[in-house]
mmCIF file of C-alpha atoms in Angstrom:
data_model
loop_
_atom_site.group_PDB
_atom_site.id
_atom_site.type_symbol
_atom_site.label_atom_id
_atom_site.label_comp_id
_atom_site.label_asym_id
_atom_site.label_seq_id
_atom_site.Cartn_x
_atom_site.Cartn_y
_atom_site.Cartn_z
ATOM 1 C CA UNK A 15 -31.893 -24.834 -5.128
ATOM 2 C CA UNK A 16 -29.015 -22.653 -6.272
ATOM 3 C CA UNK A 17 -25.561 -23.873 -4.950
ATOM 4 C CA UNK A 18 -23.114 -20.804 -5.147
ATOM 5 C CA UNK A 19 -19.312 -21.539 -5.999
ATOM 6 C CA UNK A 20 -17.233 -19.134 -3.732
ATOM 7 C CA UNK A 21 -14.512 -19.127 -6.596
ATOM 8 C CA UNK A 22 -16.963 -17.739 -9.103
ATOM 9 C CA UNK A 23 -18.477 -15.280 -6.406
ATOM 10 C CA UNK A 24 -14.825 -14.168 -6.051
ATOM 11 C CA UNK A 25 -14.650 -13.156 -9.748
ATOM 12 C CA UNK A 26 -17.938 -11.393 -9.602
ATOM 13 C CA UNK A 27 -17.075 -9.476 -6.546
ATOM 14 C CA UNK A 28 -13.701 -8.521 -7.832
ATOM 15 C CA UNK A 29 -15.363 -7.256 -11.128
ATOM 16 C CA UNK A 30 -17.851 -5.038 -8.795
ATOM 17 C CA UNK A 31 -14.790 -3.588 -7.310
ATOM 18 C CA UNK A 32 -12.416 -3.348 -10.272
ATOM 19 C CA UNK A 33 -14.825 -2.694 -13.149
ATOM 20 C CA UNK A 34 -13.351 -4.349 -16.109
ATOM 21 C CA UNK A 35 -12.588 -8.170 -17.012
ATOM 22 C CA UNK A 36 -9.124 -6.916 -17.680
ATOM 23 C CA UNK A 37 -8.604 -5.570 -14.245
ATOM 24 C CA UNK A 38 -10.011 -8.875 -12.733
ATOM 25 C CA UNK A 39 -7.770 -11.097 -14.761
ATOM 26 C CA UNK A 40 -4.739 -9.118 -13.864
ATOM 27 C CA UNK A 41 -5.614 -9.292 -10.191
ATOM 28 C CA UNK A 42 -6.309 -13.021 -10.164
ATOM 29 C CA UNK A 43 -3.878 -14.287 -12.674
ATOM 30 C CA UNK A 44 -6.174 -15.144 -15.295
ATOM 31 C CA UNK A 45 -6.958 -14.420 -18.700
ATOM 32 C CA UNK A 46 -9.722 -11.834 -19.662
ATOM 33 C CA UNK A 47 -11.470 -14.831 -21.396
ATOM 34 C CA UNK A 48 -11.269 -17.228 -18.579
ATOM 35 C CA UNK A 49 -12.762 -14.413 -16.450
ATOM 36 C CA UNK A 50 -15.700 -14.003 -18.770
ATOM 37 C CA UNK A 51 -16.266 -17.934 -18.802
ATOM 38 C CA UNK A 52 -16.319 -18.229 -15.044
ATOM 39 C CA UNK A 53 -18.980 -15.425 -14.644
ATOM 40 C CA UNK A 54 -20.931 -17.189 -17.644
ATOM 41 C CA UNK A 55 -20.896 -20.319 -15.721
ATOM 42 C CA UNK A 56 -22.135 -18.368 -12.502
ATOM 43 C CA UNK A 57 -24.880 -16.874 -14.530
ATOM 44 C CA UNK A 58 -26.397 -20.275 -15.792
ATOM 45 C CA UNK A 59 -25.891 -21.539 -12.074
ATOM 46 C CA UNK A 60 -28.176 -18.719 -10.618
ATOM 47 C CA UNK A 61 -30.428 -18.536 -13.677
ATOM 48 C CA UNK A 62 -29.874 -14.433 -14.173
ATOM 49 C CA UNK A 63 -27.984 -12.175 -16.401
ATOM 50 C CA UNK A 64 -25.395 -10.754 -14.347
ATOM 51 C CA UNK A 65 -23.346 -8.865 -17.075
ATOM 52 C CA UNK A 66 -24.726 -6.674 -19.887
ATOM 53 C CA UNK A 67 -22.914 -4.907 -22.515
ATOM 54 C CA UNK A 68 -21.761 -1.225 -21.977
ATOM 55 C CA UNK A 69 -20.051 0.375 -24.956
ATOM 56 C CA UNK A 70 -16.961 -1.687 -25.717
ATOM 57 C CA UNK A 71 -17.020 -3.502 -22.361
ATOM 58 C CA UNK A 72 -19.467 -4.992 -20.101
ATOM 59 C CA UNK A 73 -21.011 -3.912 -16.663
ATOM 60 C CA UNK A 74 -23.124 -5.482 -13.814
ATOM 61 C CA UNK A 75 -26.921 -5.758 -14.315
ATOM 62 C CA UNK A 76 -29.284 -5.253 -11.330
ATOM 63 C CA UNK A 77 -29.130 -8.846 -10.306
ATOM 64 C CA UNK A 78 -25.487 -8.744 -10.749
ATOM 65 C CA UNK A 79 -25.060 -5.883 -8.255
ATOM 66 C CA UNK A 80 -27.551 -7.404 -5.765
ATOM 67 C CA UNK A 81 -25.514 -10.669 -6.014
ATOM 68 C CA UNK A 82 -22.196 -9.034 -5.769
ATOM 69 C CA UNK A 83 -23.225 -7.463 -2.436
ATOM 70 C CA UNK A 84 -24.212 -10.922 -1.408
ATOM 71 C CA UNK A 85 -20.925 -12.121 -2.401
ATOM 72 C CA UNK A 86 -19.000 -9.776 -0.242
ATOM 73 C CA UNK A 87 -20.777 -11.200 2.947
ATOM 74 C CA UNK A 88 -20.285 -14.821 2.067
ATOM 75 C CA UNK A 89 -16.720 -14.457 1.168
ATOM 76 C CA UNK A 90 -16.333 -12.622 4.612
ATOM 77 C CA UNK A 91 -17.927 -15.458 6.492
ATOM 78 C CA UNK A 92 -15.700 -17.961 4.632
ATOM 79 C CA UNK A 93 -12.670 -16.220 5.460
ATOM 80 C CA UNK A 94 -13.834 -15.986 9.155
ATOM 81 C CA UNK A 95 -14.693 -19.553 9.141
ATOM 82 C CA UNK A 96 -11.142 -20.577 7.606
ATOM 83 C CA UNK A 97 -9.340 -18.215 10.358
ATOM 84 C CA UNK A 98 -11.437 -20.007 13.112
ATOM 85 C CA UNK A 99 -10.746 -23.632 11.734
ATOM 86 C CA UNK A 100 -6.964 -22.832 11.499
ATOM 87 C CA UNK A 101 -6.765 -21.415 15.107
ATOM 88 C CA UNK A 102 -8.118 -24.980 16.051
ATOM 89 C CA UNK A 103 -4.816 -26.495 15.070
ATOM 90 C CA UNK A 104 -1.842 -26.566 17.103
ATOM 91 C CA UNK A 105 0.552 -25.668 14.372
ATOM 92 C CA UNK A 106 0.517 -22.044 12.787
ATOM 93 C CA UNK A 107 0.487 -22.444 8.873
ATOM 94 C CA UNK A 108 -1.220 -20.638 5.798
ATOM 95 C CA UNK A 109 -0.401 -17.970 3.359
ATOM 96 C CA UNK A 110 0.118 -14.247 3.903
ATOM 97 C CA UNK A 111 0.162 -11.797 1.124
ATOM 98 C CA UNK A 112 1.669 -8.515 2.418
ATOM 99 C CA UNK A 113 2.835 -5.408 0.738
ATOM 100 C CA UNK A 114 3.918 -1.855 1.406
ATOM 101 C CA UNK A 115 5.930 1.159 0.133
ATOM 102 C CA UNK A 116 9.560 0.729 -0.402
ATOM 103 C CA UNK A 117 11.137 1.813 3.069
ATOM 104 C CA UNK A 118 8.431 -0.285 4.801
ATOM 105 C CA UNK A 119 9.110 -3.286 2.682
ATOM 106 C CA UNK A 120 12.836 -3.216 3.169
ATOM 107 C CA UNK A 121 12.982 -2.009 6.734
ATOM 108 C CA UNK A 122 9.974 -3.986 8.023
ATOM 109 C CA UNK A 123 8.416 -6.718 5.995
ATOM 110 C CA UNK A 124 11.640 -8.384 4.824
ATOM 111 C CA UNK A 125 13.175 -8.793 8.145
ATOM 112 C CA UNK A 126 9.707 -9.674 9.536
ATOM 113 C CA UNK A 127 9.706 -12.591 7.057
ATOM 114 C CA UNK A 128 13.015 -13.931 8.088
ATOM 115 C CA UNK A 129 11.881 -13.924 11.653
ATOM 116 C CA UNK A 130 8.730 -15.574 11.049
ATOM 117 C CA UNK A 131 10.098 -18.364 8.996
ATOM 118 C CA UNK A 132 12.449 -19.064 11.817
ATOM 119 C CA UNK A 133 9.290 -19.231 14.331
ATOM 120 C CA UNK A 134 6.727 -20.752 12.086
ATOM 121 C CA UNK A 135 8.384 -22.642 8.990
ATOM 122 C CA UNK A 136 4.992 -23.879 7.885
ATOM 123 C CA UNK A 137 3.614 -20.070 7.023
ATOM 124 C CA UNK A 138 4.267 -18.982 3.242
ATOM 125 C CA UNK A 139 4.509 -15.161 2.969
ATOM 126 C CA UNK A 140 4.587 -13.257 0.009
ATOM 127 C CA UNK A 141 5.659 -9.712 -0.588
ATOM 128 C CA UNK A 142 5.041 -7.144 -2.993
ATOM 129 C CA UNK A 143 6.147 -3.303 -3.006
ATOM 130 C CA UNK A 144 2.466 -1.632 -2.869
ATOM 131 C CA UNK A 145 0.968 2.009 -2.403
ATOM 132 C CA UNK A 146 -2.134 1.550 -0.076
ATOM 133 C CA UNK A 147 -4.456 3.271 -2.894
ATOM 134 C CA UNK A 148 -3.482 0.403 -5.323
ATOM 135 C CA UNK A 149 -3.665 -2.251 -2.621
ATOM 136 C CA UNK A 150 -7.029 -1.229 -1.241
ATOM 137 C CA UNK A 151 -9.064 -3.205 -3.860
ATOM 138 C CA UNK A 152 -7.036 -6.547 -2.977
ATOM 139 C CA UNK A 153 -7.427 -5.879 0.722
ATOM 140 C CA UNK A 154 -11.186 -5.687 0.491
ATOM 141 C CA UNK A 155 -11.397 -8.734 -1.630
ATOM 142 C CA UNK A 156 -8.786 -10.767 0.016
ATOM 143 C CA UNK A 157 -6.090 -11.246 -2.284
ATOM 144 C CA UNK A 158 -3.818 -8.851 -0.102
ATOM 145 C CA UNK A 159 -3.834 -9.426 3.830
ATOM 146 C CA UNK A 160 -1.712 -6.944 4.974
ATOM 147 C CA UNK A 161 -0.269 -3.587 3.859
ATOM 148 C CA UNK A 162 2.205 -1.226 5.355
ATOM 149 C CA UNK A 163 0.878 2.109 4.575
ATOM 150 C CA UNK A 164 2.137 5.843 5.728
ATOM 151 C CA UNK A 165 0.417 9.078 6.427
ATOM 152 C CA UNK A 166 2.365 12.388 6.862
ATOM 153 C CA UNK A 167 1.702 15.479 9.005
ATOM 154 C CA UNK A 168 -0.831 17.390 7.582
ATOM 155 C CA UNK A 169 -1.773 14.890 4.812
ATOM 156 C CA UNK A 170 -4.147 12.294 6.597
ATOM 157 C CA UNK A 171 -5.131 9.420 4.760
ATOM 158 C CA UNK A 172 -8.758 8.391 4.330
ATOM 159 C CA UNK A 173 -9.770 5.351 6.506
ATOM 160 C CA UNK A 174 -12.086 3.132 4.279
ATOM 161 C CA UNK A 175 -14.906 1.457 6.271
ATOM 162 C CA UNK A 176 -13.923 -2.336 6.665
ATOM 163 C CA UNK A 177 -10.308 -1.662 7.271
ATOM 164 C CA UNK A 178 -8.282 -1.717 10.326
ATOM 165 C CA UNK A 179 -5.485 0.721 10.971
ATOM 166 C CA UNK A 180 -2.637 -0.389 13.397
ATOM 167 C CA UNK A 181 0.111 2.136 14.449
ATOM 168 C CA UNK A 182 3.490 0.899 13.823
ATOM 169 C CA UNK A 183 5.886 3.703 14.422
ATOM 170 C CA UNK A 184 6.251 7.471 14.225
ATOM 171 C CA UNK A 185 9.369 9.054 12.638
ATOM 172 C CA UNK A 186 10.661 12.345 11.622
ATOM 173 C CA UNK A 187 11.083 13.749 8.156
ATOM 174 C CA UNK A 188 14.319 15.441 7.114
ATOM 175 C CA UNK A 189 15.540 17.867 4.524
ATOM 176 C CA UNK A 190 18.123 16.277 2.432
ATOM 177 C CA UNK A 191 20.816 18.460 0.151
ATOM 178 C CA UNK A 192 23.968 17.531 -1.281
ATOM 179 C CA UNK A 193 27.127 18.442 1.191
ATOM 180 C CA UNK A 194 28.279 21.090 -1.103
ATOM 181 C CA UNK A 195 25.073 23.158 -0.987
ATOM 182 C CA UNK A 196 25.393 26.658 0.517
ATOM 183 C CA UNK A 197 22.752 26.175 3.073
ATOM 184 C CA UNK A 198 24.215 23.065 4.148
ATOM 185 C CA UNK A 199 27.154 24.122 5.667
ATOM 186 C CA UNK A 200 26.333 25.224 9.175
ATOM 187 C CA UNK A 201 24.562 22.414 10.330
ATOM 188 C CA UNK A 202 21.622 24.473 11.506
ATOM 189 C CA UNK A 203 18.042 23.984 10.352
ATOM 190 C CA UNK A 204 17.420 24.982 6.975
ATOM 191 C CA UNK A 205 14.443 27.309 6.015
ATOM 192 C CA UNK A 206 12.405 26.016 3.282
ATOM 193 C CA UNK A 207 11.674 29.515 2.089
ATOM 194 C CA UNK A 208 15.371 29.670 0.913
ATOM 195 C CA UNK A 209 14.719 26.609 -1.401
ATOM 196 C CA UNK A 210 12.509 28.349 -3.711
ATOM 197 C CA UNK A 211 14.788 28.275 -6.587
ATOM 198 C CA UNK A 212 15.817 24.860 -5.962
ATOM 199 C CA UNK A 213 15.055 21.588 -8.143
ATOM 200 C CA UNK A 214 13.201 19.169 -5.943
ATOM 201 C CA UNK A 215 12.434 15.390 -6.319
ATOM 202 C CA UNK A 216 9.628 13.615 -4.939
ATOM 203 C CA UNK A 217 7.645 10.183 -5.408
ATOM 204 C CA UNK A 218 5.298 10.053 -8.115
ATOM 205 C CA UNK A 219 1.982 12.326 -8.209
ATOM 206 C CA UNK A 220 -0.901 10.361 -6.476
ATOM 207 C CA UNK A 221 1.418 9.232 -3.766
ATOM 208 C CA UNK A 222 1.402 10.445 -0.041
ATOM 209 C CA UNK A 223 5.107 11.461 -0.464
ATOM 210 C CA UNK A 224 4.352 13.727 -3.439
ATOM 211 C CA UNK A 225 1.480 15.457 -1.882
ATOM 212 C CA UNK A 226 3.563 15.820 1.285
ATOM 213 C CA UNK A 227 6.461 17.632 -0.605
ATOM 214 C CA UNK A 228 4.228 19.977 -2.888
ATOM 215 C CA UNK A 229 2.084 20.819 0.380
ATOM 216 C CA UNK A 230 4.940 21.442 2.737
ATOM 217 C CA UNK A 231 6.587 23.716 -0.017
ATOM 218 C CA UNK A 232 3.442 25.776 -0.409
ATOM 219 C CA UNK A 233 2.424 26.068 3.388
ATOM 220 C CA UNK A 234 5.871 26.617 4.882
ATOM 221 C CA UNK A 235 7.739 28.094 2.108
ATOM 222 C CA UNK A 236 5.135 30.149 0.062
ATOM 223 C CA UNK A 237 5.913 28.660 -3.406
ATOM 224 C CA UNK A 238 5.357 25.866 -5.726
ATOM 225 C CA UNK A 239 8.189 23.583 -5.866
ATOM 226 C CA UNK A 240 10.203 22.848 -9.299
ATOM 227 C CA UNK A 241 9.702 19.227 -9.077
ATOM 228 C CA UNK A 242 12.051 18.093 -11.840
ATOM 229 C CA UNK A 243 12.547 14.334 -10.627
ATOM 230 C CA UNK A 244 10.057 11.642 -9.650
ATOM 231 C CA UNK A 245 10.691 8.329 -8.476
ATOM 232 C CA UNK A 246 9.247 6.069 -5.677
ATOM 233 C CA UNK A 247 12.449 4.584 -5.054
ATOM 234 C CA UNK A 248 14.176 6.550 -2.125
ATOM 235 C CA UNK A 249 17.645 5.384 -3.122
ATOM 236 C CA UNK A 250 17.092 6.912 -6.656
ATOM 237 C CA UNK A 251 16.072 10.123 -4.865
ATOM 238 C CA UNK A 252 19.001 10.016 -2.832
ATOM 239 C CA UNK A 253 21.247 9.441 -5.713
ATOM 240 C CA UNK A 254 19.595 12.292 -7.473
ATOM 241 C CA UNK A 255 20.583 14.484 -4.531
ATOM 242 C CA UNK A 256 23.952 13.631 -4.353
ATOM 243 C CA UNK A 257 24.903 14.058 -8.061
ATOM 244 C CA UNK A 258 22.342 16.407 -9.616
ATOM 245 C CA UNK A 259 21.997 19.175 -6.852
ATOM 246 C CA UNK A 260 18.485 18.240 -6.117
ATOM 247 C CA UNK A 261 17.179 18.784 -2.712
ATOM 248 C CA UNK A 262 14.243 16.544 -1.065
ATOM 249 C CA UNK A 263 12.114 15.759 2.045
ATOM 250 C CA UNK A 264 12.730 12.072 3.129
ATOM 251 C CA UNK A 265 11.658 9.959 6.240
ATOM 252 C CA UNK A 266 14.157 8.918 8.597
ATOM 253 C CA UNK A 267 13.574 5.135 7.784
ATOM 254 C CA UNK A 268 14.814 5.778 4.086
ATOM 255 C CA UNK A 269 17.905 7.353 4.851
ATOM 256 C CA UNK A 270 21.382 5.683 4.700
ATOM 257 C CA UNK A 271 23.958 5.917 7.306
ATOM 258 C CA UNK A 272 25.914 9.400 7.720
ATOM 259 C CA UNK A 273 28.150 9.978 4.447
ATOM 260 C CA UNK A 274 30.041 12.977 3.161
ATOM 261 C CA UNK A 275 27.960 13.398 -0.043
ATOM 262 C CA UNK A 276 24.703 14.216 1.833
ATOM 263 C CA UNK A 277 23.454 16.678 4.430
ATOM 264 C CA UNK A 278 20.504 15.797 6.569
ATOM 265 C CA UNK A 279 18.968 18.920 8.077
ATOM 266 C CA UNK A 280 15.954 19.684 9.952
ATOM 267 C CA UNK A 281 13.296 21.948 8.215
ATOM 268 C CA UNK A 282 13.673 25.559 10.286
ATOM 269 C CA UNK A 283 9.724 26.508 9.788
ATOM 270 C CA UNK A 284 8.304 23.325 11.629
ATOM 271 C CA UNK A 285 8.979 19.505 12.607
ATOM 272 C CA UNK A 286 7.786 17.207 9.956
ATOM 273 C CA UNK A 287 6.748 13.597 10.429
ATOM 274 C CA UNK A 288 5.542 10.382 9.112
ATOM 275 C CA UNK A 289 3.616 7.542 10.847
ATOM 276 C CA UNK A 290 3.266 4.076 9.612
ATOM 277 C CA UNK A 291 0.257 1.805 9.777
ATOM 278 C CA UNK A 292 -0.406 -1.792 9.412
ATOM 279 C CA UNK A 293 -3.641 -1.957 7.498
ATOM 280 C CA UNK A 294 -5.805 -5.264 7.544
ATOM 281 C CA UNK A 295 -9.240 -6.340 6.995
ATOM 282 C CA UNK A 296 -11.832 -5.881 10.111
ATOM 283 C CA UNK A 297 -12.680 -9.102 11.568
ATOM 284 C CA UNK A 298 -10.731 -12.094 13.158
ATOM 285 C CA UNK A 299 -6.988 -12.550 11.679
ATOM 286 C CA UNK A 300 -5.857 -16.117 10.702
ATOM 287 C CA UNK A 301 -3.244 -17.489 12.861
ATOM 288 C CA UNK A 302 -0.769 -16.972 10.354
ATOM 289 C CA UNK A 303 -1.451 -13.132 9.757
ATOM 290 C CA UNK A 304 -1.560 -12.554 13.619
ATOM 291 C CA UNK A 305 1.835 -14.393 13.708
ATOM 292 C CA UNK A 306 2.988 -12.306 10.831
ATOM 293 C CA UNK A 307 1.411 -8.773 12.152
ATOM 294 C CA UNK A 308 3.256 -9.735 15.517
ATOM 295 C CA UNK A 309 6.867 -9.929 14.122
ATOM 296 C CA UNK A 310 6.059 -6.683 12.004
ATOM 297 C CA UNK A 311 5.195 -4.895 15.079
ATOM 298 C CA UNK A 312 8.216 -6.142 16.934
ATOM 299 C CA UNK A 313 10.332 -5.264 13.893
ATOM 300 C CA UNK A 314 8.634 -1.585 13.956
ATOM 301 C CA UNK A 315 9.821 -1.172 17.713
ATOM 302 C CA UNK A 316 13.457 -1.867 16.668
ATOM 303 C CA UNK A 317 13.465 1.266 14.284
#
């Protein structure tokens, strides 16, 4: 009878998701040689070749793909069993690995950690700054438990199967200009069409924020924005607006208190908005994750 080791099955499932030994090593904190050794042991245990040469790398064989599919089922069952067992105890304990974009990490996750530790000191929380696209493999495979993601008006996010999206909050998106900008003086909503010649700042290409800035300028302003600056850090974007004459579109959650150097205005052509979601795997939540999601939701309600 073949006895399957769940830890080695996770290596296989990670490889099926990520595609290279190096990516698996980075995700799990091992060296590529250690990952290769664990998969070689798994091959001996099941008595079948799971990997084969493909150019300069390796790929799954038919047996490898078959076992990787079963590994997903077995790992999900083990996770559900762990959650059920943890729920039998009277004390909430365990590890929660959570991530989110910068503004969500700062305004929601970090305060939630403080609240959770006060209520459940035996829970260990690990926080990382993550975009949903980068976090999805970890969410599917169980190396990440919760991610705060965003979605801008007119730019819906895909809803991958196996993921649960829980709404946290909705907020406005505002145009931010230097206070010295000619269009900032009146305090009235500013037409995007009047900013055709402006220098813009956005997050990096591939993010929801970048797509929103480009799409909004195209649809409401009728032009391709001159995106001279890129940063996923809202504070960097704001500093570029202060000192470099740049303009940007930023959600309210990222904005500082009112200050003389910045002008925050509505967009004249339309009301723009963003929604934040807590993304978790479908299935039962561990008591630790359920407790953390509760405090994240409560923190979002204060914004």
